[in-house]
Rosetta silent file (secondary structure, phi, psi, omega in degrees, C-alpha in Angstrom):
SEQUENCE: VFCFAPFSLSGQSLGSTQAYQDKLQADYDQAQRELQTLTAESNQIKNQKASLQRDISLIDAEIKEAQAKINLKNIAITKLTKDIGTKQNTIVDLEAKLGRSFESMAELLRNTRESDDVSLPVIIFGNKSFSQFFTKVDSVETVRNALNDSIIDVKNFKQETETEKADLEDRKNQETNAREEILSAQRVIQRKKTEKNNILKITKGQEAAYAKL
SCORE:     score description
SCORE:     0.000 S_00000001
   1 L     0.000  132.480 -179.215  -49.751   59.997   15.929 S_00000001
   2 L   -83.599  125.115 -176.901  -53.128   59.468   17.598 S_00000001
   3 L  -104.258  142.195  178.392  -55.773   61.622   15.996 S_00000001
   4 L   -95.432  135.318  172.047  -58.921   62.885   17.678 S_00000001
   5 L   -76.648  131.089 -177.664  -62.236   62.783   15.909 S_00000001
   6 L   -62.911  139.269  178.485  -63.766   66.250   16.188 S_00000001
   7 L   -89.594  104.853 -176.647  -66.636   66.527   18.632 S_00000001
   8 L  -137.306  120.416  178.677  -69.414   68.109   16.637 S_00000001
   9 L  -129.077  139.544  176.402  -73.117   67.898   17.376 S_00000001
  10 L  -104.076   95.245 -178.673  -75.954   69.771   15.792 S_00000001
  11 H   -64.622  -30.775 -178.393  -78.432   70.304   18.592 S_00000001
  12 H   -70.054  -38.436 -177.125  -80.781   72.166   16.296 S_00000001
  13 H   -79.415  -35.584 -178.022  -81.032   69.344   13.770 S_00000001
  14 H   -90.813  -26.986  178.710  -81.114   66.515   16.278 S_00000001
  15 L    59.377 -144.254 -178.169  -82.969   68.386   18.994 S_00000001
  16 L  -101.494   25.337 -177.484  -83.939   66.411   22.030 S_00000001
  17 L   -75.751  170.723  177.273  -84.631   63.243   20.082 S_00000001
  18 H   -63.228  -31.849  178.908  -83.298   59.790   20.870 S_00000001
  19 H   -61.005  -38.288  178.427  -80.881   60.223   17.953 S_00000001
  20 H   -65.240  -44.383  179.077  -79.272   63.147   19.790 S_00000001
  21 H   -64.259  -40.872  178.728  -78.880   61.105   22.965 S_00000001
  22 H   -64.454  -39.971  178.877  -77.429   58.183   21.025 S_00000001
  23 H   -64.272  -42.355  177.200  -74.947   60.494   19.285 S_00000001
  24 H   -59.244  -46.877 -178.272  -73.860   61.935   22.613 S_00000001
  25 H   -65.390  -39.554  179.319  -73.334   58.474   24.083 S_00000001
  26 H   -64.511  -42.202  178.289  -71.405   57.310   20.989 S_00000001
  27 H   -65.453  -38.555  179.129  -69.115   60.354   21.161 S_00000001
  28 H   -64.994  -44.096  179.630  -68.595   59.802   24.879 S_00000001
  29 H   -63.586  -39.949  179.204  -67.704   56.129   24.364 S_00000001
  30 H   -65.623  -42.996  179.173  -65.282   57.034   21.594 S_00000001
  31 H   -63.223  -36.242  176.932  -63.629   59.714   23.743 S_00000001
  32 H   -63.677  -43.100  179.036  -63.238   57.174   26.548 S_00000001
  33 H   -64.171  -40.016  179.156  -61.495   54.746   24.209 S_00000001
  34 H   -63.599  -42.554  179.260  -59.178   57.485   22.971 S_00000001
  35 H   -64.208  -42.390  178.706  -58.257   58.452   26.521 S_00000001
  36 H   -62.486  -39.991  179.462  -57.572   54.827   27.454 S_00000001
  37 H   -64.840  -44.705 -178.904  -55.342   54.406   24.377 S_00000001
  38 H   -68.836  -35.136  176.179  -53.344   57.553   25.158 S_00000001
  39 H   -64.107  -40.631  177.598  -52.974   56.579   28.817 S_00000001
  40 H   -64.228  -39.008  178.427  -51.586   53.213   27.706 S_00000001
  41 H   -64.328  -42.260  178.275  -49.161   54.989   25.359 S_00000001
  42 H   -60.936  -44.910 -180.000  -47.959   57.245   28.186 S_00000001
  43 H   -64.059  -36.269  179.386  -47.384   54.246   30.444 S_00000001
  44 H   -66.378  -40.927  178.434  -45.479   52.469   27.678 S_00000001
  45 H   -65.548  -38.032  179.743  -43.170   55.455   27.176 S_00000001
  46 H   -59.303  -30.615 -177.982  -42.532   55.660   30.932 S_00000001
  47 L   -81.198   -6.084  178.401  -41.109   52.129   30.840 S_00000001
  48 L   -78.185  162.837  179.318  -38.516   53.080   28.214 S_00000001
  49 L   -64.154  138.309 -177.454  -34.928   53.930   29.095 S_00000001
  50 L   -63.450  133.083  177.315  -34.511   57.508   30.306 S_00000001
  51 L  -165.545  169.455  177.781  -33.278   59.904   27.630 S_00000001
  52 H   -61.338  -46.769 -179.222  -34.033   63.332   26.236 S_00000001
  53 H   -62.208  -40.629  179.657  -36.094   61.840   23.433 S_00000001
  54 H   -62.653  -45.816 -175.460  -37.967   59.587   25.870 S_00000001
  55 H   -70.207  -35.819  176.325  -38.819   62.451   28.211 S_00000001
  56 H   -66.988  -41.991  177.852  -39.906   64.783   25.402 S_00000001
  57 H   -62.756  -37.734  179.603  -42.085   62.001   23.970 S_00000001
  58 H   -66.270  -42.949  178.440  -43.539   61.406   27.426 S_00000001
  59 H   -61.499  -44.570  178.516  -44.374   65.085   27.852 S_00000001
  60 H   -60.743  -41.780 -179.877  -46.054   65.137   24.428 S_00000001
  61 H   -65.701  -39.341 -179.903  -48.006   61.995   25.309 S_00000001
  62 H   -69.422  -32.591  175.672  -49.120   63.455   28.652 S_00000001
  63 H   -65.949  -45.471  177.952  -50.275   66.632   26.896 S_00000001
  64 H   -62.116  -38.264  179.316  -52.340   64.562   24.443 S_00000001
  65 H   -63.970  -42.654  178.739  -53.722   62.555   27.367 S_00000001
  66 H   -65.767  -38.741  177.716  -54.783   65.739   29.164 S_00000001
  67 H   -64.604  -38.461  178.010  -56.380   67.045   25.953 S_00000001
  68 H   -65.567  -35.996  178.351  -58.281   63.767   25.580 S_00000001
  69 H   -66.308  -39.420  177.431  -59.504   64.114   29.164 S_00000001
  70 H   -62.890  -43.989  178.642  -60.761   67.618   28.394 S_00000001
  71 H   -59.271  -44.798 -179.947  -62.574   66.299   25.320 S_00000001
  72 H   -62.571  -45.403 -177.531  -64.163   63.519   27.380 S_00000001
  73 H   -69.190  -32.757  176.485  -65.263   65.880   30.140 S_00000001
  74 H   -63.938  -40.803  177.672  -66.716   68.375   27.656 S_00000001
  75 H   -66.782  -40.244  178.796  -68.896   65.623   26.209 S_00000001
  76 H   -60.183  -40.419  179.416  -69.829   64.524   29.738 S_00000001
  77 H   -64.979  -40.192  176.953  -70.896   68.092   30.543 S_00000001
  78 H   -60.109  -44.457  178.285  -73.064   68.183   27.403 S_00000001
  79 H   -61.946  -45.150 -177.119  -74.710   64.928   28.512 S_00000001
  80 H   -66.864  -38.464  178.648  -75.185   66.208   32.055 S_00000001
  81 H   -60.518  -41.646  177.753  -76.608   69.527   30.858 S_00000001
  82 H   -66.100  -42.932  178.595  -79.234   67.638   28.873 S_00000001
  83 H   -60.663  -41.712 -179.115  -79.963   65.366   31.845 S_00000001
  84 H   -62.686  -43.268  178.210  -80.334   68.391   34.108 S_00000001
  85 H   -61.657  -42.254  178.826  -82.818   69.989   31.702 S_00000001
  86 H   -63.979  -44.036  179.838  -84.822   66.774   31.523 S_00000001
  87 H   -62.800  -41.384 -179.564  -84.834   66.419   35.305 S_00000001
  88 H   -63.412  -41.025  177.514  -85.968   70.026   35.762 S_00000001
  89 H   -65.150  -39.802  178.737  -88.878   69.500   33.352 S_00000001
  90 H   -62.588  -42.051 -179.810  -89.814   66.265   35.128 S_00000001
  91 H   -63.916  -41.394  178.137  -89.827   68.032   38.491 S_00000001
  92 H   -60.043  -44.884  179.812  -92.077   70.790   37.123 S_00000001
  93 H   -63.898  -43.851 -178.903  -94.526   68.166   35.816 S_00000001
  94 H   -65.830  -39.111  179.078  -94.484   66.214   39.080 S_00000001
  95 H   -66.505  -34.439  176.573  -95.024   69.349   41.168 S_00000001
  96 H   -66.536  -43.765  177.662  -97.986   70.254   38.958 S_00000001
  97 H   -63.145  -39.382  179.079  -99.452   66.754   39.429 S_00000001
  98 H   -62.787  -42.038  178.761  -98.806   67.027   43.164 S_00000001
  99 H   -62.867  -43.102  179.066 -100.666   70.350   43.263 S_00000001
 100 H   -65.130  -37.668  179.059 -103.628   68.898   41.390 S_00000001
 101 H   -65.743  -38.441  177.083 -103.685   65.886   43.715 S_00000001
 102 H   -63.289  -43.329  179.098 -103.715   68.181   46.761 S_00000001
 103 H   -63.011  -42.682  179.062 -106.624   70.138   45.278 S_00000001
 104 H   -63.378  -42.133 -179.289 -108.498   66.918   44.538 S_00000001
 105 H   -65.275  -40.046  179.373 -107.832   65.629   48.032 S_00000001
 106 H   -62.543  -42.978  178.978 -109.043   68.904   49.583 S_00000001
 107 H   -63.549  -42.178  179.516 -112.278   68.730   47.579 S_00000001
 108 H   -66.850  -35.837  177.259 -112.814   65.105   48.546 S_00000001
 109 H   -63.224  -41.149  177.988 -112.175   65.942   52.214 S_00000001
 110 H   -63.121  -42.440  179.293 -114.878   68.611   52.039 S_00000001
 111 H   -64.723  -37.679  179.761 -117.270   66.102   50.470 S_00000001
 112 H   -66.053  -42.030  178.753 -116.396   63.535   53.123 S_00000001
 113 H   -62.889  -41.269  178.406 -117.070   66.008   55.939 S_00000001
 114 H   -62.312  -38.784  179.193 -120.412   66.896   54.381 S_00000001
 115 H   -68.065  -39.138 -178.722 -121.276   63.195   54.190 S_00000001
 116 H   -68.609  -26.876 -179.560 -120.217   62.616   57.796 S_00000001
 117 H   -71.695  -17.539 -179.245 -122.411   65.511   58.926 S_00000001
 118 L   -93.752  120.631 -177.904 -125.491   63.637   57.652 S_00000001
 119 L   -74.998  162.429 -179.718 -126.685   60.996   60.108 S_00000001
 120 H   -61.241  -44.107  177.844 -127.817   57.528   59.059 S_00000001
 121 H   -58.308  -38.635 -179.698 -131.511   58.178   59.964 S_00000001
 122 H   -64.421  -40.419  178.947 -131.479   61.308   57.809 S_00000001
 123 H   -64.188  -41.732 -176.279 -130.060   59.308   54.891 S_00000001
 124 H   -69.693  -53.489 -173.417 -132.641   56.562   55.406 S_00000001
 125 H   -82.703  -12.022  178.977 -135.720   58.657   56.002 S_00000001
 126 L   -83.446   -5.693  179.120 -134.687   61.431   53.666 S_00000001
 127 L  -112.277  137.664 -174.556 -134.995   59.101   50.677 S_00000001
 128 L   -76.436  -19.010 -178.791 -138.359   57.993   49.363 S_00000001
 129 L  -139.945  160.181  177.883 -137.158   54.573   48.284 S_00000001
 130 H   -64.270  -30.938  179.470 -134.558   51.988   49.266 S_00000001
 131 H   -64.355  -39.109  177.001 -132.914   52.394   45.852 S_00000001
 132 H   -67.308  -36.922  179.437 -132.308   56.072   46.611 S_00000001
 133 H   -62.320  -48.543 -178.703 -130.975   55.117   50.044 S_00000001
 134 H   -68.012  -32.489  176.567 -128.440   52.651   48.652 S_00000001
 135 H   -63.297  -41.282  179.544 -127.433   55.135   45.959 S_00000001
 136 H   -65.381  -44.619  179.323 -126.691   57.687   48.669 S_00000001
 137 H   -62.299  -44.215  178.828 -124.676   55.180   50.708 S_00000001
 138 H   -61.252  -36.410 -179.975 -122.744   54.109   47.611 S_00000001
 139 H   -64.620  -42.768  177.962 -122.024   57.759   46.858 S_00000001
 140 H   -62.385  -44.386 -179.210 -120.528   58.300   50.321 S_00000001
 141 H   -65.428  -37.297  178.298 -118.423   55.171   49.980 S_00000001
 142 H   -62.821  -41.579  178.918 -117.262   56.257   46.522 S_00000001
 143 H   -62.896  -43.691 -179.262 -116.081   59.599   47.904 S_00000001
 144 H   -66.383  -38.946  177.055 -114.144   57.894   50.684 S_00000001
 145 H   -65.290  -40.851  178.493 -112.511   55.447   48.263 S_00000001
 146 H   -64.344  -36.064  177.545 -111.602   58.300   45.961 S_00000001
 147 H   -63.584  -44.293  177.843 -110.097   60.137   48.939 S_00000001
 148 H   -60.178  -42.251  178.604 -107.925   57.130   49.784 S_00000001
 149 H   -63.128  -39.859 -178.940 -106.772   56.947   46.157 S_00000001
 150 H   -66.190  -39.342  178.067 -105.983   60.653   46.179 S_00000001
 151 H   -62.216  -41.937  178.128 -103.924   60.315   49.370 S_00000001
 152 H   -62.665  -42.305  178.711 -101.926   57.515   47.727 S_00000001
 153 H   -60.100  -44.896 -179.660 -101.373   59.690   44.637 S_00000001
 154 H   -60.406  -44.826  179.328 -100.102   62.562   46.777 S_00000001
 155 H   -62.331  -43.523 -178.604  -97.647   60.284   48.580 S_00000001
 156 H   -65.963  -46.363 -179.546  -96.396   58.770   45.315 S_00000001
 157 H   -64.651  -36.428  178.792  -95.977   62.117   43.532 S_00000001
 158 H   -64.795  -43.443  179.357  -94.218   63.551   46.589 S_00000001
 159 H   -65.295  -43.513  178.857  -91.781   60.623   46.674 S_00000001
 160 H   -62.139  -41.289  179.916  -91.133   60.844   42.921 S_00000001
 161 H   -63.032  -45.237  179.627  -90.515   64.587   43.194 S_00000001
 162 H   -63.142  -39.293  178.521  -88.018   64.150   46.037 S_00000001
 163 H   -64.139  -45.673  179.952  -86.210   61.398   44.092 S_00000001
 164 H   -63.400  -37.978  179.098  -85.980   63.540   40.950 S_00000001
 165 H   -66.683  -38.507  177.008  -84.679   66.502   42.969 S_00000001
 166 H   -65.442  -41.852  177.155  -81.984   64.312   44.534 S_00000001
 167 H   -63.211  -40.008  179.243  -81.008   63.030   41.076 S_00000001
 168 H   -61.896  -44.370  179.241  -80.904   66.604   39.781 S_00000001
 169 H   -62.383  -38.690  178.575  -78.562   67.652   42.581 S_00000001
 170 H   -64.369  -42.965  178.891  -76.317   64.673   41.811 S_00000001
 171 H   -62.281  -41.426  179.664  -76.164   65.645   38.111 S_00000001
 172 H   -64.127  -39.152  177.504  -75.257   69.227   39.050 S_00000001
 173 H   -65.257  -40.270  177.639  -72.460   67.983   41.320 S_00000001
 174 H   -62.774  -39.906  179.472  -71.144   65.765   38.517 S_00000001
 175 H   -64.331  -43.091  178.481  -71.168   68.740   36.160 S_00000001
 176 H   -61.149  -44.935  179.569  -69.239   70.859   38.672 S_00000001
 177 H   -62.706  -39.812 -179.939  -66.659   68.094   39.148 S_00000001
 178 H   -63.474  -41.016  179.322  -66.264   67.695   35.366 S_00000001
 179 H   -66.439  -37.096  177.575  -65.580   71.417   34.970 S_00000001
 180 H   -66.250  -38.207  178.552  -62.997   71.281   37.763 S_00000001
 181 H   -67.305  -33.592  176.084  -61.288   68.325   36.067 S_00000001
 182 H   -64.120  -45.219  178.743  -61.128   70.305   32.817 S_00000001
 183 H   -61.851  -40.292  178.384  -59.418   73.176   34.598 S_00000001
 184 H   -63.333  -43.161  179.633  -56.986   70.732   36.206 S_00000001
 185 H   -65.734  -36.882  177.720  -56.186   69.157   32.825 S_00000001
 186 H   -64.192  -38.075  177.455  -55.636   72.595   31.300 S_00000001
 187 H   -66.259  -37.608  178.047  -53.127   73.401   34.055 S_00000001
 188 H   -61.919  -45.161 -179.538  -51.347   70.101   33.350 S_00000001
 189 H   -59.939  -46.278 -179.400  -51.067   70.978   29.660 S_00000001
 190 H   -63.452  -41.073 -179.796  -49.637   74.407   30.429 S_00000001
 191 H   -65.769  -41.723 -178.924  -47.164   72.970   32.934 S_00000001
 192 H   -67.891  -38.690  177.685  -46.012   70.246   30.543 S_00000001
 193 H   -64.006  -41.455  177.809  -45.539   72.699   27.678 S_00000001
 194 H   -64.200  -42.312  178.797  -43.449   74.935   29.926 S_00000001
 195 H   -60.874  -44.284 -179.925  -41.412   71.927   31.082 S_00000001
 196 H   -63.202  -45.569 -179.449  -40.776   70.847   27.493 S_00000001
 197 H   -62.316  -40.234 -179.766  -39.717   74.339   26.414 S_00000001
 198 H   -65.336  -42.664  179.837  -37.337   74.666   29.368 S_00000001
 199 H   -62.403  -47.044 -178.412  -35.710   71.299   28.650 S_00000001
 200 H   -67.184  -33.569  179.272  -35.216   72.083   24.972 S_00000001
 201 H   -67.775  -42.043 -178.064  -33.925   75.565   25.778 S_00000001
 202 H   -73.278  -42.876 -173.814  -31.321   74.261   28.239 S_00000001
 203 H   -91.275  -15.794 -174.891  -30.194   71.219   26.254 S_00000001
 204 L    54.332   30.212  177.247  -30.696   72.651   22.761 S_00000001
 205 L    76.199   14.850 -177.526  -31.981   69.188   21.898 S_00000001
 206 L   -99.839  128.826  179.995  -28.695   67.476   22.724 S_00000001
 207 H   -62.452  -39.669 -176.955  -28.731   64.155   24.616 S_00000001
 208 H   -62.633  -41.812  179.451  -25.287   64.833   26.137 S_00000001
 209 H   -66.817  -37.038  179.779  -26.439   68.116   27.587 S_00000001
 210 H   -67.707  -35.650 -178.832  -29.576   66.498   28.954 S_00000001
 211 H   -64.730  -23.996 -179.185  -27.583   63.732   30.614 S_00000001
 212 L   -82.704  -12.021 -178.542  -25.740   66.347   32.681 S_00000001
 213 L   -71.442    0.000    0.000  -28.955   67.730   34.165 S_00000001
């Protein structure tokens, strides 16, 4: 009989640490191996000669396979839920950075307009020395360079935010699909149990009676 290792995680003790993520991945990998083993067992039983015992064993194997799929999908949902939380936090941080970059860019634009409003003669003759003149020119150039950098930051943060939002939507879709697969597997289990009970009720466990069906 194939035994399942219980899926037990202590989120409070492991928290959001790397150890928690590693434990999740290890449990997921183990559940995948269990499902593959049970699927192979089901296929092996299918190749046996038809009989009451064979068909009952096949039903039992298919029930275990469906249960293993539920176990796998539950772990997948736990992983996805954590990913979704991480993505949501990342998006909040990126949107905050984007807002700060917009504010910085707006301030730099105001400074640039103020600099553009001052003509070159005013800059030249408004300073008592050439050192003051070059300092003023350097200041204008510094503002414009900073503005270019800020524009680049805004574009980068905007792109990162859009990418993270797309990834978040993908994770949510995966979670929805996993929950649907769990429901499907649960229906399979119920159907197989009903099928097994009906067969045993009709045949009373007798091969001869089953052969007449």
